[in-house]
Short mmCIF file of C-alpha atoms in Angstrom, two decimals:
data_model
loop_
_atom_site.label_atom_id
_atom_site.label_comp_id
_atom_site.label_asym_id
_atom_site.label_seq_id
_atom_site.Cartn_x
_atom_site.Cartn_y
_atom_site.Cartn_z
CA MET A 20 71.88 126.80 243.05
CA SER A 21 73.39 128.70 245.53
CA GLY A 22 71.42 131.26 247.81
CA LEU A 23 72.28 134.26 245.84
CA GLU A 24 71.50 132.33 242.52
CA ILE A 25 67.98 131.66 243.87
CA VAL A 26 67.59 135.41 245.04
CA ALA A 27 68.73 136.60 241.18
CA PHE A 28 66.22 133.73 240.04
CA ALA A 29 63.33 134.96 241.87
CA MET A 30 64.30 138.64 240.88
CA GLY A 31 63.57 137.59 237.08
CA ALA A 32 60.34 135.89 238.02
CA VAL A 33 56.83 137.43 237.29
CA GLY A 34 55.54 139.07 240.21
CA PHE A 35 58.54 140.11 241.77
CA VAL A 36 58.10 143.91 241.59
CA LYS A 37 54.33 143.58 243.24
CA THR A 38 55.73 141.15 246.00
CA VAL A 39 58.31 143.53 247.18
CA LEU A 40 55.85 146.40 246.97
CA ASP A 41 53.15 144.59 248.82
CA ILE A 42 55.53 144.59 251.96
CA TRP A 43 56.00 148.34 251.49
CA ASP A 44 52.36 148.89 251.10
CA ASP A 45 51.59 146.72 254.45
CA ILE A 46 54.07 148.86 256.26
CA ASP A 47 52.09 152.10 255.20
CA LYS A 48 48.96 150.41 255.89
CA LYS A 49 49.93 150.06 259.68
CA ARG A 50 51.31 153.54 259.57
CA GLN A 51 47.77 154.72 258.63
CA GLU A 52 45.89 152.27 260.87
CA HIS A 53 48.08 153.80 263.89
CA ARG A 54 48.50 157.50 262.76
CA GLU A 55 47.76 158.64 266.33
CA SER A 56 51.02 157.08 267.17
CA ASP A 57 53.81 159.95 267.28
CA VAL A 58 56.41 157.48 266.90
CA LEU A 59 55.13 155.63 263.99
CA ALA A 60 53.89 158.57 261.95
CA LYS A 61 57.61 159.96 262.37
CA ARG A 62 59.26 156.95 261.84
CA LEU A 63 57.37 155.63 258.96
CA LYS A 64 56.62 159.02 257.10
CA SER A 65 58.76 157.81 254.17
CA PHE A 66 56.16 154.92 253.53
CA GLY A 67 53.69 157.26 252.79
CA LEU A 68 55.49 159.46 250.10
CA ALA A 69 54.52 158.33 246.86
CA GLU A 70 57.76 159.39 245.18
CA ARG A 71 59.71 157.27 247.58
CA ARG A 72 57.52 154.11 246.61
CA GLY A 73 57.87 155.25 242.96
CA THR A 74 61.51 155.47 243.04
CA LEU A 75 61.78 151.92 244.68
CA LYS A 76 59.52 150.32 242.12
CA ILE A 77 61.57 151.86 239.44
CA ALA A 78 64.65 150.43 240.60
CA LEU A 79 62.87 146.89 241.05
CA GLU A 80 61.74 147.12 237.47
CA LEU A 81 65.10 147.92 236.05
CA ALA A 82 66.60 145.35 238.06
CA GLN A 83 64.22 142.93 236.81
CA THR A 84 65.35 143.87 233.17
CA ILE A 85 68.87 143.62 233.91
CA VAL A 86 68.73 140.12 235.75
CA ARG A 87 66.89 138.90 232.64
CA ASP A 88 69.03 140.53 230.15
CA ARG A 89 71.29 137.37 228.76
CA THR A 90 74.15 139.57 228.01
CA ARG A 91 74.73 140.52 231.77
CA SER A 92 77.54 138.18 233.18
CA ARG A 93 76.60 135.74 236.18
CA ASN A 94 78.69 138.02 238.61
CA GLU A 95 76.75 141.28 237.48
CA ALA A 96 73.58 139.44 238.45
CA LEU A 97 74.65 137.83 241.50
CA GLU A 98 76.16 141.22 242.57
CA LEU A 99 72.86 143.00 242.02
CA ALA A 100 71.26 140.03 243.92
CA ALA A 101 73.37 140.59 246.96
CA ASN A 102 72.40 144.20 247.02
CA PHE A 103 68.57 143.45 246.66
CA GLN A 104 68.87 140.80 249.56
CA ARG A 105 70.41 143.19 252.13
CA LEU A 106 67.53 145.64 251.19
CA ASN A 107 65.02 142.99 251.21
CA GLU A 108 66.08 141.51 254.58
CA LEU A 109 65.56 144.81 256.31
CA LEU A 110 62.31 145.52 254.57
CA GLU A 111 60.93 142.24 255.82
CA ALA A 112 62.08 142.89 259.08
CA ILE A 113 60.11 146.13 259.50
CA PRO A 114 56.66 144.96 260.04
CA SER A 115 57.55 142.90 263.01
CA ALA A 116 59.43 145.90 264.26
CA VAL A 117 56.56 148.03 264.05
CA ASP A 118 54.20 145.56 265.60
CA ALA A 119 56.54 145.51 268.50
CA VAL A 120 56.44 149.26 268.85
CA ILE A 121 52.58 149.25 268.58
CA LYS A 122 52.17 146.26 271.32
CA LEU A 123 54.23 148.33 273.65
CA GLU A 124 52.93 151.54 273.17
CA LYS A 125 49.81 150.09 274.74
CA LYS A 126 51.52 149.22 278.00
CA PRO A 127 52.78 152.38 279.91
CA TYR A 128 56.01 151.89 281.95
CA VAL A 129 57.53 149.27 280.10
CA LEU A 130 61.30 148.88 280.29
CA HIS A 131 61.85 147.91 276.66
CA ARG A 132 59.80 150.50 275.00
CA GLY A 133 62.84 152.58 274.32
CA SER A 134 64.95 149.59 272.73
CA ALA A 135 61.87 148.83 270.51
CA PHE A 136 61.76 152.43 269.30
CA ARG A 137 65.42 152.64 268.73
CA GLU A 138 65.48 149.35 266.68
CA LEU A 139 62.67 150.46 264.40
CA LYS A 140 64.42 153.72 263.95
CA SER A 141 67.70 152.14 263.07
CA LYS A 142 65.78 149.62 260.66
CA VAL A 143 64.24 152.45 258.63
CA THR A 144 67.26 154.59 258.48
CA SER A 145 69.35 151.52 257.26
CA LEU A 146 66.37 150.60 254.65
CA ASP A 147 66.68 154.30 253.28
CA GLU A 148 70.59 153.77 252.92
CA ARG A 149 70.23 150.25 251.36
CA ILE A 150 67.57 151.51 248.63
CA SER A 151 69.84 154.45 247.59
CA SER A 152 72.57 151.98 247.32
CA PHE A 153 70.54 149.59 245.38
CA HIS A 154 69.30 152.42 243.11
CA GLN A 155 72.74 153.55 242.43
CA LYS A 156 73.74 150.10 241.75
CA VAL A 157 70.92 149.63 239.38
CA ILE A 158 71.61 152.70 237.44
CA GLY A 159 74.99 151.94 236.94
CA LEU A 160 74.33 148.67 235.51
CA ARG A 161 71.72 150.08 233.40
CA ALA A 162 73.93 152.71 232.02
CA ILE A 163 76.02 149.57 230.77
CA VAL A 164 73.06 147.99 229.13
CA GLN A 165 72.25 150.91 227.24
CA THR A 166 75.67 151.24 225.85
CA ASP A 167 75.24 148.14 224.12
CA SER A 168 73.35 149.86 221.54
CA SER A 169 76.67 151.47 220.28
CA PHE A 170 77.60 148.69 218.54
CA LEU A 171 74.92 149.06 215.93
CA LEU A 172 76.48 150.53 213.00
CA SER A 173 74.24 153.16 211.15
CA ARG A 174 74.59 154.19 207.35
CA GLN A 175 76.55 157.26 208.51
CA ASP A 176 79.04 155.36 210.46
CA PHE A 177 79.40 152.30 208.03
CA SER A 178 79.11 151.57 204.26
CA PHE A 179 80.82 149.33 201.83
CA VAL A 180 83.13 151.05 199.19
CA GLY A 181 81.74 151.14 195.58
CA VAL A 182 78.46 151.49 193.76
CA LYS A 183 78.55 147.69 193.68
CA PRO A 184 80.74 146.52 196.37
CA LYS A 185 82.86 143.51 195.85
CA PHE A 186 82.35 140.68 198.42
CA VAL A 187 84.91 137.68 198.52
CA GLN A 188 83.78 134.75 200.61
CA ASN A 189 86.26 133.30 202.75
CA GLY A 190 84.43 130.96 204.96
CA GLU A 191 81.02 129.35 205.21
CA THR A 192 79.19 132.57 206.39
CA SER A 193 82.35 134.94 206.06
CA PHE A 194 83.25 137.42 203.38
CA THR A 195 85.62 140.39 203.16
CA SER A 196 85.06 143.57 201.58
CA LYS A 197 86.35 147.22 201.85
CA ALA A 198 84.50 149.46 203.74
CA SER A 199 84.42 153.14 205.08
CA TYR A 200 83.41 153.43 208.60
CA ILE A 201 83.73 155.09 211.99
CA ALA A 202 84.58 152.67 214.75
CA PRO A 203 82.42 153.00 218.06
CA GLY A 204 84.25 155.44 220.21
CA GLN A 205 86.38 156.85 217.44
CA GLY A 206 85.83 160.19 215.52
CA ALA A 207 87.60 159.69 212.28
CA MET A 208 86.46 157.78 209.41
CA VAL A 209 88.88 155.06 208.08
CA MET A 210 88.47 153.20 204.76
CA GLN A 211 90.00 149.39 205.17
CA GLU A 212 89.28 145.87 204.36
CA VAL A 213 86.67 144.31 206.97
CA VAL A 214 85.35 140.47 207.47
CA LEU A 215 81.57 139.98 207.65
CA GLU A 216 79.36 137.55 208.81
CA LYS A 217 75.98 137.46 207.36
CA ARG A 218 72.74 136.14 208.54
CA TYR A 219 69.49 136.10 206.27
CA TYR A 220 66.18 137.17 207.45
CA GLY A 221 64.68 133.91 206.18
CA THR A 222 61.52 133.12 208.19
CA GLN A 223 63.01 134.53 211.58
CA PRO A 224 61.72 137.87 212.76
CA ARG A 225 63.97 140.78 211.99
CA GLU A 226 64.15 142.22 215.51
CA ALA A 227 64.92 138.87 217.03
CA LEU A 228 67.86 138.67 214.52
CA LEU A 229 69.03 142.11 215.65
CA GLU A 230 68.66 141.25 219.47
CA SER A 231 70.81 137.94 218.76
CA ALA A 232 73.25 140.30 216.94
CA ARG A 233 73.40 142.72 219.90
CA ILE A 234 74.03 139.94 222.36
CA LEU A 235 76.87 138.72 220.44
CA SER A 236 78.22 141.90 219.94
CA THR A 237 78.36 142.81 223.84
CA LYS A 238 80.00 139.41 224.42
CA LEU A 239 82.63 139.57 221.41
CA SER A 240 83.31 143.40 222.03
CA PRO A 241 86.25 142.66 224.49
CA ALA A 242 87.85 139.87 222.32
CA LEU A 243 91.47 140.60 221.44
CA SER A 244 93.43 139.45 218.26
CA ALA A 245 95.62 137.61 220.67
CA TRP A 246 92.81 135.40 221.39
CA ASN A 247 92.79 134.29 217.61
CA ILE A 248 88.84 135.79 217.61
CA LEU A 249 88.62 138.72 214.96
CA HIS A 250 88.15 141.98 216.64
CA LEU A 251 84.58 143.17 216.37
CA ILE A 252 83.66 146.71 214.79
CA GLY A 253 79.89 146.23 215.36
CA TYR A 254 76.86 144.71 213.75
CA ARG A 255 74.61 146.23 211.18
CA ASP A 256 71.14 145.60 209.69
CA ASP A 257 71.29 145.49 205.73
CA GLU A 258 67.65 145.92 204.68
CA THR A 259 68.94 145.53 201.00
CA ASP A 260 70.58 142.50 201.35
CA GLN A 261 68.12 141.17 203.97
CA SER A 262 70.51 140.36 206.29
CA VAL A 263 72.23 140.96 209.79
CA GLN A 264 75.74 141.29 209.64
CA LEU A 265 78.65 141.11 212.00
CA ILE A 266 81.53 143.12 211.06
CA PHE A 267 85.01 142.48 212.07
CA SER A 268 88.34 143.98 211.65
CA HIS A 269 90.57 142.25 208.80
CA PRO A 270 93.46 140.42 210.65
CA GLY A 271 95.78 141.18 207.89
CA PRO A 272 94.88 142.80 204.55
CA ASP A 273 98.21 142.28 203.27
CA LYS A 274 98.29 138.61 203.57
CA GLU A 275 95.96 135.89 202.26
CA LEU A 276 92.78 135.08 204.08
CA ALA A 277 91.11 131.64 203.63
CA SER A 278 89.03 129.13 205.46
CA LEU A 279 90.96 125.89 206.53
CA SER A 280 88.54 123.88 204.49
CA ARG A 281 89.43 125.83 201.40
CA ILE A 282 93.14 125.42 201.98
CA TYR A 283 92.76 121.76 202.42
CA THR A 284 91.24 121.42 198.95
CA ASP A 285 93.44 124.06 196.99
CA GLY A 286 96.38 121.61 196.72
CA SER A 287 98.66 123.65 199.32
CA PRO A 288 101.71 121.63 200.35
CA GLU A 289 101.43 120.33 203.82
CA PRO A 290 102.89 122.94 206.31
CA THR A 291 105.45 121.97 208.77
CA LEU A 292 104.57 120.27 211.90
CA ASN A 293 105.74 123.46 213.99
CA ILE A 294 103.11 125.34 211.72
CA ARG A 295 100.47 122.70 212.07
CA VAL A 296 100.88 122.49 215.98
CA ARG A 297 100.74 126.47 216.02
CA LEU A 298 97.49 126.44 214.45
CA CYS A 299 96.06 123.87 216.92
CA SER A 300 97.41 125.99 219.64
CA GLN A 301 95.55 128.90 218.29
CA LEU A 302 92.38 127.03 217.67
CA ALA A 303 92.38 125.90 221.45
CA VAL A 304 92.94 129.34 222.46
CA ALA A 305 89.93 130.88 220.47
CA VAL A 306 87.83 128.14 221.73
CA LEU A 307 88.81 128.44 225.24
CA GLN A 308 88.56 132.28 225.31
CA ALA A 309 85.09 132.15 223.82
CA HIS A 310 84.10 130.07 226.74
CA LYS A 311 85.68 132.97 229.14
CA LEU A 312 83.51 135.21 227.07
CA GLY A 313 80.54 133.41 228.03
CA LEU A 314 79.84 131.92 224.53
CA VAL A 315 79.33 128.53 223.12
CA HIS A 316 80.31 128.54 219.25
CA LYS A 317 78.65 125.34 218.49
CA HIS A 318 79.85 125.28 214.75
CA ILE A 319 83.80 124.63 215.27
CA ARG A 320 84.64 123.23 211.57
CA PRO A 321 87.20 124.13 208.99
CA GLY A 322 84.78 126.34 207.05
CA ASN A 323 84.68 128.54 210.41
CA LEU A 324 88.29 128.54 210.62
CA LEU A 325 89.94 131.47 208.73
CA VAL A 326 93.69 131.55 208.45
CA ASN A 327 95.97 134.41 207.45
CA PHE A 328 99.01 133.68 206.02
CA GLU A 329 101.99 134.01 203.54
CA ARG A 330 103.04 131.67 200.87
CA ALA A 331 106.65 130.58 200.04
CA SER A 332 107.80 130.53 196.72
CA ASN A 333 106.80 126.81 196.41
CA GLY A 334 103.19 127.72 197.43
CA ALA A 335 103.59 126.19 201.03
CA ILE A 336 101.97 128.20 204.05
CA GLN A 337 104.21 129.98 206.19
CA GLU A 338 103.63 132.73 209.27
CA ALA A 339 100.05 131.49 209.50
CA SER A 340 97.38 132.78 212.12
CA LEU A 341 94.04 131.41 212.58
CA PHE A 342 91.11 132.75 213.75
CA LEU A 343 87.55 131.63 214.84
CA ALA A 344 84.93 132.64 212.82
CA GLY A 345 81.20 131.81 212.16
CA TRP A 346 79.79 133.49 215.14
CA GLN A 347 76.21 134.19 213.75
CA ASN A 348 74.95 130.99 215.83
CA ALA A 349 76.83 131.32 218.76
CA ARG A 350 74.97 131.06 222.19
CA LEU A 351 75.59 132.32 225.57
CA ILE A 352 76.89 129.77 228.15
CA GLU A 353 74.23 130.91 230.87
CA GLY A 354 71.71 131.78 228.37
CA VAL A 355 68.45 129.96 227.19
CA ALA A 356 69.28 126.61 225.49
CA THR A 357 69.12 126.16 221.80
CA THR A 358 66.41 124.24 220.04
CA LEU A 359 67.61 120.66 219.69
CA ILE A 360 68.39 120.72 216.32
CA GLY A 361 71.60 118.96 215.03
CA GLU A 362 73.46 118.77 211.77
CA THR A 363 72.56 116.21 209.12
CA THR A 364 75.15 116.28 206.51
CA ALA A 365 78.08 113.92 206.70
CA SER A 366 80.68 116.69 206.40
CA LYS A 367 79.37 118.41 209.35
CA VAL A 368 78.05 115.72 211.50
CA ILE A 369 81.61 114.23 211.84
CA TYR A 370 82.67 117.37 214.11
CA GLN A 371 79.63 117.12 216.21
CA HIS A 372 79.69 115.66 219.51
CA PRO A 373 77.72 112.51 219.69
CA LYS A 374 74.83 113.78 221.86
CA ARG A 375 74.47 116.56 219.37
CA ARG A 376 73.32 114.00 216.49
CA VAL A 377 69.91 114.12 215.20
CA GLU A 378 67.99 111.02 216.19
CA ASP A 379 64.26 111.03 215.62
CA ASN A 380 64.49 114.87 214.33
CA ARG A 381 66.17 115.90 217.62
CA ALA A 382 69.61 116.05 218.99
CA LYS A 383 70.14 114.32 222.65
CA GLU A 384 71.37 117.67 224.32
CA SER A 385 71.36 121.64 223.93
CA TYR A 386 74.68 122.85 222.91
CA ASN A 387 76.93 123.04 225.63
CA ILE A 388 80.86 123.66 226.46
CA ASP A 389 81.60 119.73 226.01
CA HIS A 390 80.61 119.92 222.44
CA ASP A 391 83.07 122.76 221.66
CA ILE A 392 85.79 120.84 223.06
CA TYR A 393 84.93 117.65 220.93
CA SER A 394 84.75 119.64 217.92
CA LEU A 395 88.19 121.25 218.83
CA GLY A 396 89.81 117.67 219.06
CA VAL A 397 88.45 116.62 215.50
CA CYS A 398 89.69 119.88 214.01
CA MET A 399 93.18 119.26 215.56
CA LEU A 400 93.24 115.52 214.35
CA GLU A 401 92.70 116.74 210.54
CA LEU A 402 95.37 119.77 211.06
CA LEU A 403 97.91 117.43 212.52
CA THR A 404 97.58 114.80 210.21
CA TRP A 405 96.74 117.48 207.36
CA ASP A 406 93.94 114.98 205.87
CA THR A 407 90.39 115.99 205.73
CA LEU A 408 87.81 113.23 207.24
CA ILE A 409 85.37 113.96 204.64
CA ARG A 410 85.93 115.64 201.28
CA GLN A 411 83.36 116.89 198.56
CA GLY A 412 83.43 114.92 195.29
CA GLU A 413 84.98 116.04 192.29
CA ASP A 414 81.80 117.93 190.95
CA GLU A 415 78.80 119.57 192.97
CA LEU A 416 76.56 116.41 192.35
CA ALA A 417 79.13 113.97 193.40
CA ASP A 418 78.59 112.48 196.90
CA GLU A 419 81.02 113.13 199.73
CA MET A 420 83.81 110.95 200.19
CA ILE A 421 85.55 109.83 203.52
CA SER A 422 89.29 109.56 203.65
CA ASP A 423 91.20 106.20 203.47
CA ALA A 424 92.38 106.89 206.90
CA TYR A 425 88.96 106.88 208.80
CA ARG A 426 87.67 103.94 206.56
CA HIS A 427 90.65 101.81 207.68
CA ALA A 428 90.20 102.76 211.13
CA PHE A 429 86.43 102.16 211.19
CA LYS A 430 86.74 98.84 209.57
CA SER A 431 89.57 97.67 211.81
CA LEU A 432 87.15 98.13 214.69
CA GLY A 433 84.63 95.94 212.80
CA PHE A 434 82.10 98.65 212.62
CA HIS A 435 81.39 98.36 208.77
CA GLN A 436 79.95 94.81 209.71
CA SER A 437 76.70 96.41 211.10
CA PHE A 438 75.87 98.01 207.55
CA PRO A 439 72.64 96.71 205.91
CA GLY A 440 73.69 94.84 202.76
CA GLU A 441 71.20 96.54 200.62
CA ALA A 442 72.19 99.83 201.68
CA GLU A 443 75.66 99.70 200.20
CA ASP A 444 74.37 100.18 196.99
CA GLU A 445 73.96 103.84 196.65
CA GLU A 446 72.39 103.37 192.89
CA ASP A 447 69.30 101.91 194.39
CA GLY A 448 68.53 105.25 196.48
CA GLY A 449 70.24 104.19 199.66
CA PRO A 450 72.63 106.30 201.96
CA SER A 451 75.92 107.27 200.48
CA GLU A 452 79.22 105.77 201.75
CA ALA A 453 80.06 108.91 204.00
CA GLU A 454 76.53 108.68 205.33
CA LEU A 455 77.19 104.99 206.10
CA TYR A 456 80.47 105.58 208.01
CA THR A 457 79.09 108.33 210.22
CA TYR A 458 75.52 107.09 210.56
CA ASN A 459 76.32 105.66 214.14
CA ALA A 460 77.60 108.52 216.47
CA GLU A 461 79.32 106.16 218.71
CA HIS A 462 81.04 104.31 216.05
CA THR A 463 82.20 107.55 214.69
CA LYS A 464 83.63 108.66 218.02
CA LYS A 465 85.40 105.45 218.57
CA THR A 466 86.96 105.62 215.30
CA LEU A 467 88.45 109.25 215.80
CA GLU A 468 89.91 108.38 218.99
CA ILE A 469 91.62 105.26 217.50
CA MET A 470 92.96 107.91 214.76
CA ALA A 471 94.15 110.07 217.52
CA GLN A 472 95.85 107.38 219.22
CA SER A 473 97.67 106.03 216.11
CA LEU A 474 97.72 108.31 213.12
CA VAL A 475 98.41 111.76 215.38
CA ALA A 476 100.84 109.83 217.43
CA LYS A 477 102.80 108.82 214.19
CA ARG A 478 102.47 112.29 212.81
CA ALA A 479 102.75 114.75 215.59
CA GLY A 480 104.09 112.66 218.70
CA GLU A 481 102.34 110.96 221.85
CA THR A 482 101.80 114.68 223.42
CA MET A 483 99.51 115.75 220.83
CA ALA A 484 97.93 112.43 220.31
CA ASN A 485 97.05 112.21 223.99
CA LEU A 486 95.53 115.73 223.82
CA VAL A 487 93.46 115.25 220.68
CA TYR A 488 92.27 111.84 222.46
CA ARG A 489 91.34 113.62 225.79
CA CYS A 490 89.47 116.20 223.65
CA ILE A 491 87.36 113.69 221.81
CA SER A 492 86.94 111.16 224.48
CA GLY A 493 85.54 113.72 226.91
CA VAL A 494 88.39 113.15 229.97
CA PHE A 495 88.48 116.97 230.04
CA GLN A 496 84.70 117.96 229.54
CA PRO A 497 82.99 119.81 232.43
CA GLY A 498 79.66 117.99 232.18
CA ASN A 499 76.19 119.24 231.15
CA ASP A 500 74.23 122.37 231.76
CA GLN A 501 72.75 120.89 235.42
CA ILE A 502 76.24 120.80 236.85
CA GLN A 503 77.14 123.93 238.98
CA THR A 504 78.83 126.56 237.09
CA GLU A 505 81.62 126.81 239.35
CA GLU A 506 82.67 123.06 239.16
CA LYS A 507 82.26 123.62 235.22
CA ASP A 508 84.33 126.63 235.34
CA GLN A 509 87.12 124.85 237.33
CA VAL A 510 87.26 121.86 235.03
CA ALA A 511 87.46 124.31 231.99
CA GLU A 512 90.38 126.13 233.75
CA GLN A 513 92.18 123.01 234.61
CA PHE A 514 91.54 121.90 230.92
CA ALA A 515 93.10 125.15 229.68
CA ASN A 516 95.99 124.97 231.74
CA ASP A 517 96.69 121.15 230.76
CA VAL A 518 96.39 121.91 227.16
CA PHE A 519 98.50 125.00 227.02
CA ASP A 520 101.12 123.05 229.00
CA ASP A 521 101.11 120.41 226.45
CA PHE A 522 101.59 123.02 223.66
CA ASN A 523 104.08 124.91 225.17
CA LYS A 524 106.27 121.90 226.07
CA LEU A 525 106.05 120.85 222.37
CA LEU A 526 106.39 124.11 220.59
CA SER A 527 109.71 124.63 223.15
CA VAL A 528 111.39 121.73 221.10
CA LEU A 529 110.22 122.16 217.42
#
């Protein structure tokens, strides 16, 4: 941790306010003990004023609230820490300056008495200025914190159209419906299609879900549609539906909107390579922009990838745009780590980084940027080959089925030889084929790497094959949460540059 990061951490700690005010009180105690000193009485007068102490106390308490608020950016916390550090250095220096004056006052005709008096005066004057500056900084940041509540949509601001509104499910947690609303900062009511993502109360405290939605709204609000992230309108608490909802603008109501997982299974003809590469590029943009917003998505998979598109006369997809959805479980990069609970179903496990796989009821690591990049690579592999790795059976009761390509690559590496013989018979209650072929996380990862190097190379060329391989293998990955944020940022930025350099080169010739 850097020096300012340590200061910011200390500002958020229990007892921070008391520690600072104890220094203030010690100075005032010296003033009272030496009240006969005209110099100290004059220079330290402000330390005896209750309102001055109260002003500092409020500023410190507000600063602590801001530093603890996980929606605040790292730079804001460090700027506030730097401002406080300048104040605190002066405050801590004043007691020794007071002691120097007290010591010299007892000795007549001392040459250095004047300089000691001037030094104390200078420090107290500068402290007043720095307290004022600190207070202004805190109030400014606090005002930003308070405006976060503007993303909460009231019943007066937002309502779905109709007595029984119609909701169409487009993704795992995404729905579309027509709504009448006033967007934050706007005065006129509009009626448009919106996209909403629900998170039901369940066993979680409603207040915790609302706080999570507030934090996510604050982070997602700057996102632009050009980033392939839907424009956020706000969030709402639907007590009737028992859910907290994120509300987004519909990217194109005049076009179809469907999840990539649905498109894979609806019999749509394979899009051109140009369209498939562009969808990959758009997904990469969304993932990398999410990280710049300070978020780790956690669930990058086809069910959370919404495609807005038109169809040609033969049913083929054209003019498609991809948007990353499914934000309800995203977390802050610099926030508190998520609980170590990973996915368990094969159709979701396949997209998870090996260190997010469940072993002994726990995943090895909390989510971080590395895991999103891995999931990005797996999704690009499917997009470029236009073949899902695992698909649902013909009916709801049927087991999930792995693709022939995945099975072939897995067996070519000899991994099937580790299967226990008795487990291959599903009728005796053993694991399904999909579960067997995805049980070992490292075997899954190696299989996907082989598929990237062989199948993607055949279908989309060496450039895309190399890019997908690097995402899955971890060549780009910035490392875990213990690595310095600056270093991770640099690697992530280099990753972004390399990714889009590859995409631009390929798209220029398609």
